[in-house]
Short mmCIF file of C-alpha atoms in Angstrom, two decimals:
data_model
loop_
_atom_site.label_atom_id
_atom_site.label_comp_id
_atom_site.label_asym_id
_atom_site.label_seq_id
_atom_site.Cartn_x
_atom_site.Cartn_y
_atom_site.Cartn_z
CA MET Y 101 62.14 -152.39 187.51
CA PHE Y 102 62.34 -155.67 185.57
CA TYR Y 103 59.26 -156.98 187.33
CA GLY Y 104 57.29 -153.93 186.26
CA LEU Y 105 58.62 -154.27 182.71
CA TRP Y 106 57.36 -157.85 182.44
CA GLN Y 107 54.00 -156.91 183.95
CA GLN Y 108 53.52 -154.25 181.28
CA GLN Y 109 54.30 -156.76 178.55
CA SER Y 110 51.38 -158.95 179.55
CA ALA Y 111 49.04 -156.17 178.42
CA PHE Y 112 50.42 -156.22 174.85
CA ASP Y 113 49.68 -158.75 172.16
CA SER Y 114 52.25 -161.37 171.17
CA ARG Y 115 53.62 -159.20 168.32
CA ASN Y 116 54.47 -156.34 170.70
CA GLN Y 117 55.95 -158.81 173.20
CA SER Y 118 58.38 -160.21 170.67
CA LYS Y 119 59.46 -156.68 169.63
CA ARG Y 120 59.98 -155.74 173.27
CA LYS Y 121 62.06 -158.88 173.93
CA ILE Y 122 64.27 -158.15 170.90
CA CYS Y 123 64.73 -154.55 172.07
CA PHE Y 124 65.60 -155.83 175.57
CA LEU Y 125 68.17 -158.28 174.14
CA LYS Y 126 69.73 -155.57 171.96
CA SER Y 127 69.98 -153.27 174.99
CA GLY Y 128 71.69 -156.04 176.96
CA ARG Y 129 74.21 -156.65 174.20
CA LEU Y 130 74.90 -152.93 173.95
CA PHE Y 131 75.46 -152.76 177.71
CA LEU Y 132 77.95 -155.69 177.56
CA LEU Y 133 79.76 -154.08 174.63
CA ILE Y 134 80.14 -150.78 176.47
CA CYS Y 135 81.40 -152.56 179.60
CA SER Y 136 84.01 -154.49 177.63
CA PHE Y 137 85.35 -151.26 176.13
CA LEU Y 138 85.55 -149.68 179.56
CA PHE Y 139 87.20 -152.54 181.42
CA LEU Y 140 89.49 -154.20 178.87
CA PRO Y 141 91.98 -151.32 178.65
CA ALA Y 142 92.31 -151.34 182.45
CA CYS Y 143 93.44 -154.99 182.39
CA GLY Y 144 96.61 -154.21 180.43
CA ARG Y 145 97.54 -151.17 182.52
CA ASP Y 146 98.90 -153.31 185.34
CA THR Y 147 101.64 -154.80 183.13
CA VAL Y 148 104.96 -152.96 182.95
CA SER Y 149 108.41 -153.72 181.60
CA THR Y 150 110.74 -150.93 182.77
CA SER Y 151 111.70 -149.39 186.10
CA ALA Y 152 110.35 -146.04 184.89
CA GLU Y 153 106.92 -147.60 184.25
CA MET Y 154 107.00 -149.27 187.67
CA LEU Y 155 107.88 -145.97 189.34
CA GLU Y 156 105.08 -144.24 187.46
CA MET Y 157 102.60 -146.87 188.63
CA ILE Y 158 103.77 -146.56 192.26
CA ALA Y 159 103.55 -142.76 192.05
CA GLU Y 160 99.96 -143.06 190.77
CA GLN Y 161 99.03 -145.53 193.53
CA TYR Y 162 100.41 -143.33 196.33
CA LYS Y 163 99.60 -140.01 194.59
CA VAL Y 164 103.23 -138.93 194.93
CA ILE Y 165 104.03 -135.31 194.07
CA GLY Y 166 107.58 -134.37 193.15
CA ASN Y 167 110.58 -136.00 191.56
CA PHE Y 168 110.04 -139.67 192.43
CA GLU Y 169 113.26 -141.73 192.28
CA GLU Y 170 114.10 -145.41 192.60
CA LEU Y 171 116.17 -146.32 195.66
CA GLY Y 172 116.51 -150.02 195.04
CA ARG Y 173 114.84 -153.32 194.40
CA ILE Y 174 114.63 -156.73 195.99
CA GLU Y 175 113.87 -159.89 194.00
CA LYS Y 176 112.51 -163.06 195.60
CA ASP Y 177 110.62 -166.06 194.22
CA GLY Y 178 109.60 -164.43 190.92
CA SER Y 179 108.51 -161.22 192.65
CA LEU Y 180 110.13 -157.83 192.68
CA LEU Y 181 109.82 -155.16 195.37
CA LEU Y 182 110.62 -151.72 193.98
CA ILE Y 183 111.27 -148.97 196.54
CA GLY Y 184 111.32 -145.27 195.75
CA THR Y 185 111.25 -141.88 197.43
CA VAL Y 186 110.99 -138.16 196.88
CA TYR Y 187 113.96 -136.17 198.16
CA HIS Y 188 112.84 -133.04 199.98
CA THR Y 189 114.64 -129.81 200.87
CA GLY Y 190 118.25 -130.48 201.80
CA GLY Y 191 118.19 -133.95 200.22
CA LYS Y 192 116.23 -135.48 203.11
CA VAL Y 193 113.86 -138.41 202.74
CA VAL Y 194 110.53 -138.18 204.54
CA ASP Y 195 108.66 -141.18 203.09
CA TYR Y 196 109.40 -144.40 201.23
CA TYR Y 197 106.99 -145.84 198.68
CA ALA Y 198 107.10 -149.48 197.58
CA ALA Y 199 105.13 -151.95 195.50
CA GLU Y 200 105.36 -155.61 194.62
CA PHE Y 201 105.42 -156.75 191.01
CA SER Y 202 105.35 -160.36 189.81
CA GLU Y 203 107.13 -161.48 186.67
CA ILE Y 204 104.59 -162.88 184.21
CA LYS Y 205 107.07 -163.48 181.36
CA ASP Y 206 110.60 -162.35 180.44
CA GLY Y 207 110.85 -158.65 181.14
CA GLN Y 208 107.09 -158.22 181.78
CA TYR Y 209 105.86 -157.52 185.29
CA GLN Y 210 102.38 -157.22 186.73
CA PHE Y 211 101.51 -154.91 189.62
CA GLU Y 212 100.38 -156.86 192.69
CA HIS Y 213 100.01 -154.46 195.62
CA ASN Y 214 101.58 -151.63 197.59
CA VAL Y 215 103.95 -152.44 200.45
CA THR Y 216 104.19 -150.18 203.49
CA ILE Y 217 107.68 -149.04 204.48
CA LEU Y 218 107.66 -147.28 207.85
CA CYS Y 219 110.06 -144.34 207.73
CA GLN Y 220 111.80 -142.66 210.62
CA ASN Y 221 114.86 -140.43 210.44
CA GLN Y 222 115.49 -141.31 206.76
CA SER Y 223 115.53 -145.04 207.55
CA GLY Y 224 112.79 -147.53 206.86
CA LEU Y 225 111.53 -151.01 207.60
CA GLY Y 226 108.72 -152.87 205.82
CA LYS Y 227 107.28 -156.39 206.09
CA TRP Y 228 107.46 -158.17 202.74
CA LYS Y 229 106.95 -161.84 201.95
CA ASP Y 230 108.55 -163.85 204.80
CA GLY Y 231 110.98 -161.16 205.91
CA TYR Y 232 111.68 -157.43 205.98
CA ALA Y 233 112.88 -154.81 203.54
CA ILE Y 234 115.40 -152.53 205.24
CA VAL Y 235 116.03 -149.13 203.67
CA CYS Y 236 118.39 -146.32 204.64
CA CYS Y 237 119.13 -142.90 203.16
CA HIS Y 238 120.64 -141.29 206.25
CA PRO Y 239 124.18 -140.14 205.35
CA ASP Y 240 125.59 -140.83 208.84
CA VAL Y 241 124.49 -144.47 209.09
CA SER Y 242 127.34 -146.93 208.71
CA THR Y 243 125.84 -150.08 210.27
CA ILE Y 244 122.36 -151.53 210.67
CA HIS Y 245 122.04 -153.88 213.63
CA PHE Y 246 119.15 -156.34 214.05
CA ALA Y 247 118.13 -158.56 216.95
CA LEU Y 248 115.49 -161.29 216.69
CA SER Y 249 114.07 -163.33 219.54
CA ALA Y 250 111.49 -166.11 219.32
CA ASN Y 251 110.61 -169.04 221.61
CA GLY Y 252 113.86 -168.89 223.54
CA LYS Y 253 116.03 -168.43 220.42
CA TYR Y 254 118.02 -165.25 219.94
CA THR Y 255 119.73 -164.16 216.72
CA GLU Y 256 121.47 -160.89 215.95
CA GLY Y 257 123.61 -159.48 213.18
CA ASP Y 258 124.88 -156.41 211.38
CA PHE Y 259 124.72 -155.05 207.85
CA GLU Y 260 127.48 -152.69 206.78
CA VAL Y 261 126.08 -149.72 204.87
CA ALA Y 262 128.62 -149.24 202.07
CA GLU Y 263 126.60 -146.73 200.07
CA ILE Y 264 123.47 -144.63 200.37
CA PRO Y 265 120.75 -145.43 199.46
CA PHE Y 266 120.96 -148.84 201.11
CA VAL Y 267 118.32 -151.51 200.42
CA HIS Y 268 118.50 -154.99 201.93
CA TYR Y 269 116.17 -157.95 202.47
CA LEU Y 270 116.23 -159.74 205.85
CA SER Y 271 114.80 -163.25 205.35
CA LEU Y 272 113.38 -164.71 208.56
CA PRO Y 273 113.20 -168.38 207.40
CA ALA Y 274 116.91 -168.21 206.54
CA LEU Y 275 117.49 -167.35 210.20
CA ASP Y 276 115.21 -170.23 211.33
CA ILE Y 277 112.82 -167.89 213.18
CA GLU Y 278 109.40 -169.00 214.40
CA PRO Y 279 106.21 -167.14 213.36
CA ASN Y 280 105.94 -165.40 216.78
CA TYR Y 281 109.01 -163.22 217.17
CA HIS Y 282 110.28 -159.84 218.29
CA LEU Y 283 112.44 -157.83 215.88
CA GLN Y 284 114.51 -154.81 216.84
CA VAL Y 285 116.45 -152.83 214.23
CA SER Y 286 118.95 -150.08 215.04
CA TRP Y 287 120.65 -147.67 212.67
CA LEU Y 288 124.14 -146.84 213.94
CA ASP Y 289 126.75 -144.22 213.07
CA SER Y 290 130.48 -144.99 212.70
CA ASP Y 291 130.98 -144.74 216.49
CA GLY Y 292 128.21 -147.27 217.18
CA ASN Y 293 125.73 -144.66 218.42
CA GLU Y 294 122.10 -145.11 217.49
CA ILE Y 295 120.76 -142.47 215.10
#
């Protein structure tokens, strides 16, 4: 299109060429002005300061329908992982929704990305940073057991679930685990039976 435009200009005299160039420049400036109005407001939308605003942003990202509630948060290295859910009929949780926010200044957070929390039987596990977010809303869970094995090393432990919802961060470097590992997590009732 631009090539054809410049070819047509060669047929005009110098006066018409200068008018056409000015018109082209004005059109370019108008285009840049319109783009700045369209994209500048979107830049500020990713900054939030309250949990309610964070939840609203997560709900928009995942297109959540229903009463979306915060379950908990994990903070690590200037980042915040906010986890929420929608309680369904009978108070059951079907899905967890999470997103990472980074603190840009006191009380101001910027949306970074969504984090997947795999949910099964009202319990969830999601890879975040250098560890895992562990979430539980099952009323019968009293203990969460984990077992890690890597390069001949074996580590295991338990988390007591004092209240529901339960949100915990399992840091793999703190356990001195190599990059290639196998993780097994079990949600147990008060008798030690897996749920």
